[in-house]
Tab-separated table of N, CA and C in Angstrom:
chain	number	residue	atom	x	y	z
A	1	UNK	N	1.536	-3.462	-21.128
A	1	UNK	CA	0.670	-4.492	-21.655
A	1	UNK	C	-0.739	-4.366	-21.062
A	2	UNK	N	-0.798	-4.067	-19.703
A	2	UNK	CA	-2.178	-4.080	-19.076
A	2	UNK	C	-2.805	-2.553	-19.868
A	3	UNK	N	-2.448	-1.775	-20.225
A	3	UNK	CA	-3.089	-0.730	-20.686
A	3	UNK	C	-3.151	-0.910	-22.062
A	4	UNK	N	-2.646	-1.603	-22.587
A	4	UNK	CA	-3.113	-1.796	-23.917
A	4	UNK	C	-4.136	-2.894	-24.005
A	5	UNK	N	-4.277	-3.478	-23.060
A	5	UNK	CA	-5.470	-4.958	-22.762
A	5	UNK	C	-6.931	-4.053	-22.542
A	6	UNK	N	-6.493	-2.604	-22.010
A	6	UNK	CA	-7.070	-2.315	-20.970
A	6	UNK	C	-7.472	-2.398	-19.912
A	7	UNK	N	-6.928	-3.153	-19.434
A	7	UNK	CA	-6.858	-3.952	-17.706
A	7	UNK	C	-6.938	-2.395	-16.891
A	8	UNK	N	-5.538	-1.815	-16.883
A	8	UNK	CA	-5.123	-0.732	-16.385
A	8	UNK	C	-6.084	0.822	-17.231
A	9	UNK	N	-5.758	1.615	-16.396
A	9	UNK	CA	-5.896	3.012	-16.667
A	9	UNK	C	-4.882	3.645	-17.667
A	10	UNK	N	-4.929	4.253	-19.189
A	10	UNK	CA	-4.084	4.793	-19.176
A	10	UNK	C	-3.500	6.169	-18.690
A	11	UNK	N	-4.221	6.805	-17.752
A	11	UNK	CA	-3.701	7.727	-17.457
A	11	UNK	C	-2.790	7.696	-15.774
A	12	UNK	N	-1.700	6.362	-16.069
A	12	UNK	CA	-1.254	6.172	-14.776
A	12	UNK	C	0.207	7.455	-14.557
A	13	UNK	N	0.257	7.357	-13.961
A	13	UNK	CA	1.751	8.097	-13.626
A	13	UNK	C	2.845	7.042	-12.740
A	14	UNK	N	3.325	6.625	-13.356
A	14	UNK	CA	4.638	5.228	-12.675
A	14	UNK	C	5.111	6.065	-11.307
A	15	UNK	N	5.625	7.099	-11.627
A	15	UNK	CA	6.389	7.816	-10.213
A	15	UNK	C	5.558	8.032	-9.161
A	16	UNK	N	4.077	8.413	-9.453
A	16	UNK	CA	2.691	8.355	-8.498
A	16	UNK	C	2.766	7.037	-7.750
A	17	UNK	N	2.686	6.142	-8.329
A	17	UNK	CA	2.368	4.495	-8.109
A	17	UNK	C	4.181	4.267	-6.762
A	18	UNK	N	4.739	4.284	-8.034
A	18	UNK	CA	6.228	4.297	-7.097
A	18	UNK	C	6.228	5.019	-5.349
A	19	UNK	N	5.860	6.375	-5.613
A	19	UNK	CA	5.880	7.095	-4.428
A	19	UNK	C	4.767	6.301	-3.359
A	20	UNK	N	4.057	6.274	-4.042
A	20	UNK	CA	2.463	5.852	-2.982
A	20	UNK	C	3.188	4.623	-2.303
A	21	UNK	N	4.023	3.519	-3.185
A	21	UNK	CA	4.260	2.162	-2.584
A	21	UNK	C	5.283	2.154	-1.578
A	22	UNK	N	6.367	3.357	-1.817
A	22	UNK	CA	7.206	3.664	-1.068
A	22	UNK	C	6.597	4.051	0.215
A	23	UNK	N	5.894	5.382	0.569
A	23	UNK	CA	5.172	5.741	1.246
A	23	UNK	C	4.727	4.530	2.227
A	24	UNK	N	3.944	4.094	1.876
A	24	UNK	CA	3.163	2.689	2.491
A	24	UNK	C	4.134	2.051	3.462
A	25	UNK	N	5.120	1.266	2.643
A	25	UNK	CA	6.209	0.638	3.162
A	25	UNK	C	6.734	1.373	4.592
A	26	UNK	N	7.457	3.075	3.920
A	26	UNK	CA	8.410	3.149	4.952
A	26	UNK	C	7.489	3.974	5.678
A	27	UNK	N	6.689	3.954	5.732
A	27	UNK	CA	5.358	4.881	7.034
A	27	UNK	C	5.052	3.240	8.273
A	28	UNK	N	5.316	2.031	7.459
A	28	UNK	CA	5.410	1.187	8.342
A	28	UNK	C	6.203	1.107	9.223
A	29	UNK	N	7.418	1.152	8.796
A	29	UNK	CA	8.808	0.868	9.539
A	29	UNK	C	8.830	2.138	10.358
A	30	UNK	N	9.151	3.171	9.774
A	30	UNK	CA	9.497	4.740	10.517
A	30	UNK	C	8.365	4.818	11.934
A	31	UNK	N	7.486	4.074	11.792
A	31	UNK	CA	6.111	4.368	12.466
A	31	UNK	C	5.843	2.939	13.756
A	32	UNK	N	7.134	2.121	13.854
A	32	UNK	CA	6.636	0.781	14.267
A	32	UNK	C	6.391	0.884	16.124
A	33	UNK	N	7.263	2.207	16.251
A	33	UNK	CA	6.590	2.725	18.257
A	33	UNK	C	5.778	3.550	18.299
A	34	UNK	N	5.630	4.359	17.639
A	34	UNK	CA	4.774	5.311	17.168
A	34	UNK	C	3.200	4.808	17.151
A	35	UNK	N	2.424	3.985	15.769
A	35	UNK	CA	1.151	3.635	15.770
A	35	UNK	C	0.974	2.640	17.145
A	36	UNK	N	1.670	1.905	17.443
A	36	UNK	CA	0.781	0.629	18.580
A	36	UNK	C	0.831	1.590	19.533
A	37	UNK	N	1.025	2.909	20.011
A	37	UNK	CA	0.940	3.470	20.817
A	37	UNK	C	-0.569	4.602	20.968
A	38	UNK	N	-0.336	5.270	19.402
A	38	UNK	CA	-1.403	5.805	19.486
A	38	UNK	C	-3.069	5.402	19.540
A	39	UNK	N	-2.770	3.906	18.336
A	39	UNK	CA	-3.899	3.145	18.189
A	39	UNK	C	-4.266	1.681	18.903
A	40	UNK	N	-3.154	1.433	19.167
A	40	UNK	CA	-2.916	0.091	20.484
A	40	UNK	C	-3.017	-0.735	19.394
A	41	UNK	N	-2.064	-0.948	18.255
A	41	UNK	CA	-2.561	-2.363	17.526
A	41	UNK	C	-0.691	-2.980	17.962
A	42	UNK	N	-0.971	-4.091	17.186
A	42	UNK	CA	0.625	-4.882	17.275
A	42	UNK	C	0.977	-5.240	16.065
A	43	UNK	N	2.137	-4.795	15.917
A	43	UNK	CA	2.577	-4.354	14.342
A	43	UNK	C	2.962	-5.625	14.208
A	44	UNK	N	3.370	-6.784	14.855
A	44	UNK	CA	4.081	-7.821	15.134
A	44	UNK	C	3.084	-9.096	14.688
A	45	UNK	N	2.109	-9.024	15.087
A	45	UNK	CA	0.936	-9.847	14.845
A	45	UNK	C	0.415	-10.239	12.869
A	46	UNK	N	1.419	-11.384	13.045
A	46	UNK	CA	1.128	-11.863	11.391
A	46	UNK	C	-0.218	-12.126	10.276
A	47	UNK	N	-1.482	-12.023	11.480
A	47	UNK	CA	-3.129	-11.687	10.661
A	47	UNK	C	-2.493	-10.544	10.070
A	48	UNK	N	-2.433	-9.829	11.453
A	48	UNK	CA	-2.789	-8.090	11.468
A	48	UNK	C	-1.672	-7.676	10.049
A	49	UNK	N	-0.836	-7.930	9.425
A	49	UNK	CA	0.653	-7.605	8.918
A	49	UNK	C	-0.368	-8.343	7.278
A	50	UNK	N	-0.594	-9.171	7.052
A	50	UNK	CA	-1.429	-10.269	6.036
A	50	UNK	C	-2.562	-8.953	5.757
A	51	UNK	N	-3.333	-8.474	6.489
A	51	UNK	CA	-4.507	-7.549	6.070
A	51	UNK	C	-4.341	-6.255	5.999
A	52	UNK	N	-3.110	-6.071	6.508
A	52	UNK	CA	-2.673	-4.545	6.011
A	52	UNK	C	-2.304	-4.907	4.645
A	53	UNK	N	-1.137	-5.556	4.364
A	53	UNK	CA	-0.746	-5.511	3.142
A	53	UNK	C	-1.778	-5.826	1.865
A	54	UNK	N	-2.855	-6.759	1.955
A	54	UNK	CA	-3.531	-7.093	0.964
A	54	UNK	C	-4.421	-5.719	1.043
A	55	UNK	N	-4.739	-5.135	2.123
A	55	UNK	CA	-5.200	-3.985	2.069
A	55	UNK	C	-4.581	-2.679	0.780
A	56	UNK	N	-3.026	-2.793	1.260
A	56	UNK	CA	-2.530	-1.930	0.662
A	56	UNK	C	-2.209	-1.918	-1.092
A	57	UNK	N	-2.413	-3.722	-1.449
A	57	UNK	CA	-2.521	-4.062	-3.203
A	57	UNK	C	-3.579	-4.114	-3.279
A	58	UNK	N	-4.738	-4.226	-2.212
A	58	UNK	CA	-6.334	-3.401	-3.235
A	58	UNK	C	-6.356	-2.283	-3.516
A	59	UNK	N	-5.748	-1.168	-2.687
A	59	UNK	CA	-5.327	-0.221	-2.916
A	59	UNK	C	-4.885	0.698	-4.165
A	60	UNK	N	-3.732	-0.087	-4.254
A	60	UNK	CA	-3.159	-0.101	-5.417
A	60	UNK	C	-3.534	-0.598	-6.609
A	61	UNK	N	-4.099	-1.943	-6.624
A	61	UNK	CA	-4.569	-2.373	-7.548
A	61	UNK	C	-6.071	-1.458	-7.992
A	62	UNK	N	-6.573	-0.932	-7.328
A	62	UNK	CA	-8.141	-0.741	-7.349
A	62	UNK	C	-7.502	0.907	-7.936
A	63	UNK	N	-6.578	1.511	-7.814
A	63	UNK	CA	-6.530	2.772	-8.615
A	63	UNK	C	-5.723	2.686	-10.150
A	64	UNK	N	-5.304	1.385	-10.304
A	64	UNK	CA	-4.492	1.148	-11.231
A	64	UNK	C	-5.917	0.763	-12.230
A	65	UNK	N	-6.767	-0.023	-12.479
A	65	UNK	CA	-7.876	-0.476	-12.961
A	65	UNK	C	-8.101	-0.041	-13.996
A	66	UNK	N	-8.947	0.001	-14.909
A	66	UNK	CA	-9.551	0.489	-15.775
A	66	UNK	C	-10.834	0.374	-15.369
A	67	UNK	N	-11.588	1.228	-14.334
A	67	UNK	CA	-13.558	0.406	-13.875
A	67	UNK	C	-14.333	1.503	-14.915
């Protein structure tokens, strides 16, 4: 529907979108001793967890687009 509105791009690839969201997700989890170590953040900290994620649906949203 969004690509026929033109909201969206039609040249999306679903399995692209799929993989990327997957990615995101389990690079969190797999990664949760790992990053606060290298970068000193706290994965735990509910701002910090709120601005990754809206980070990660601009993300998404901003390649899905039609600009």
């Amino acid at each position: 529907r969004g690509i026929d509105e033109g909201i969206f791009r039609s040249d999306i690839d679903i399995n692209e979108i799929v993989f990327a969201i997957n990615m995101f997700a389990f690079s969190y989890f797999s990664n949760t001793y790992t990053m606060p170590k290298l970068i000193e953040i706290n994965l735990n900290d509910a701002e910090a967890r709120k601005r990754r994620s809206a980070m990660v649906a601009d993300m998404i949203i901003g390649y899905l687009k039609n600009i």
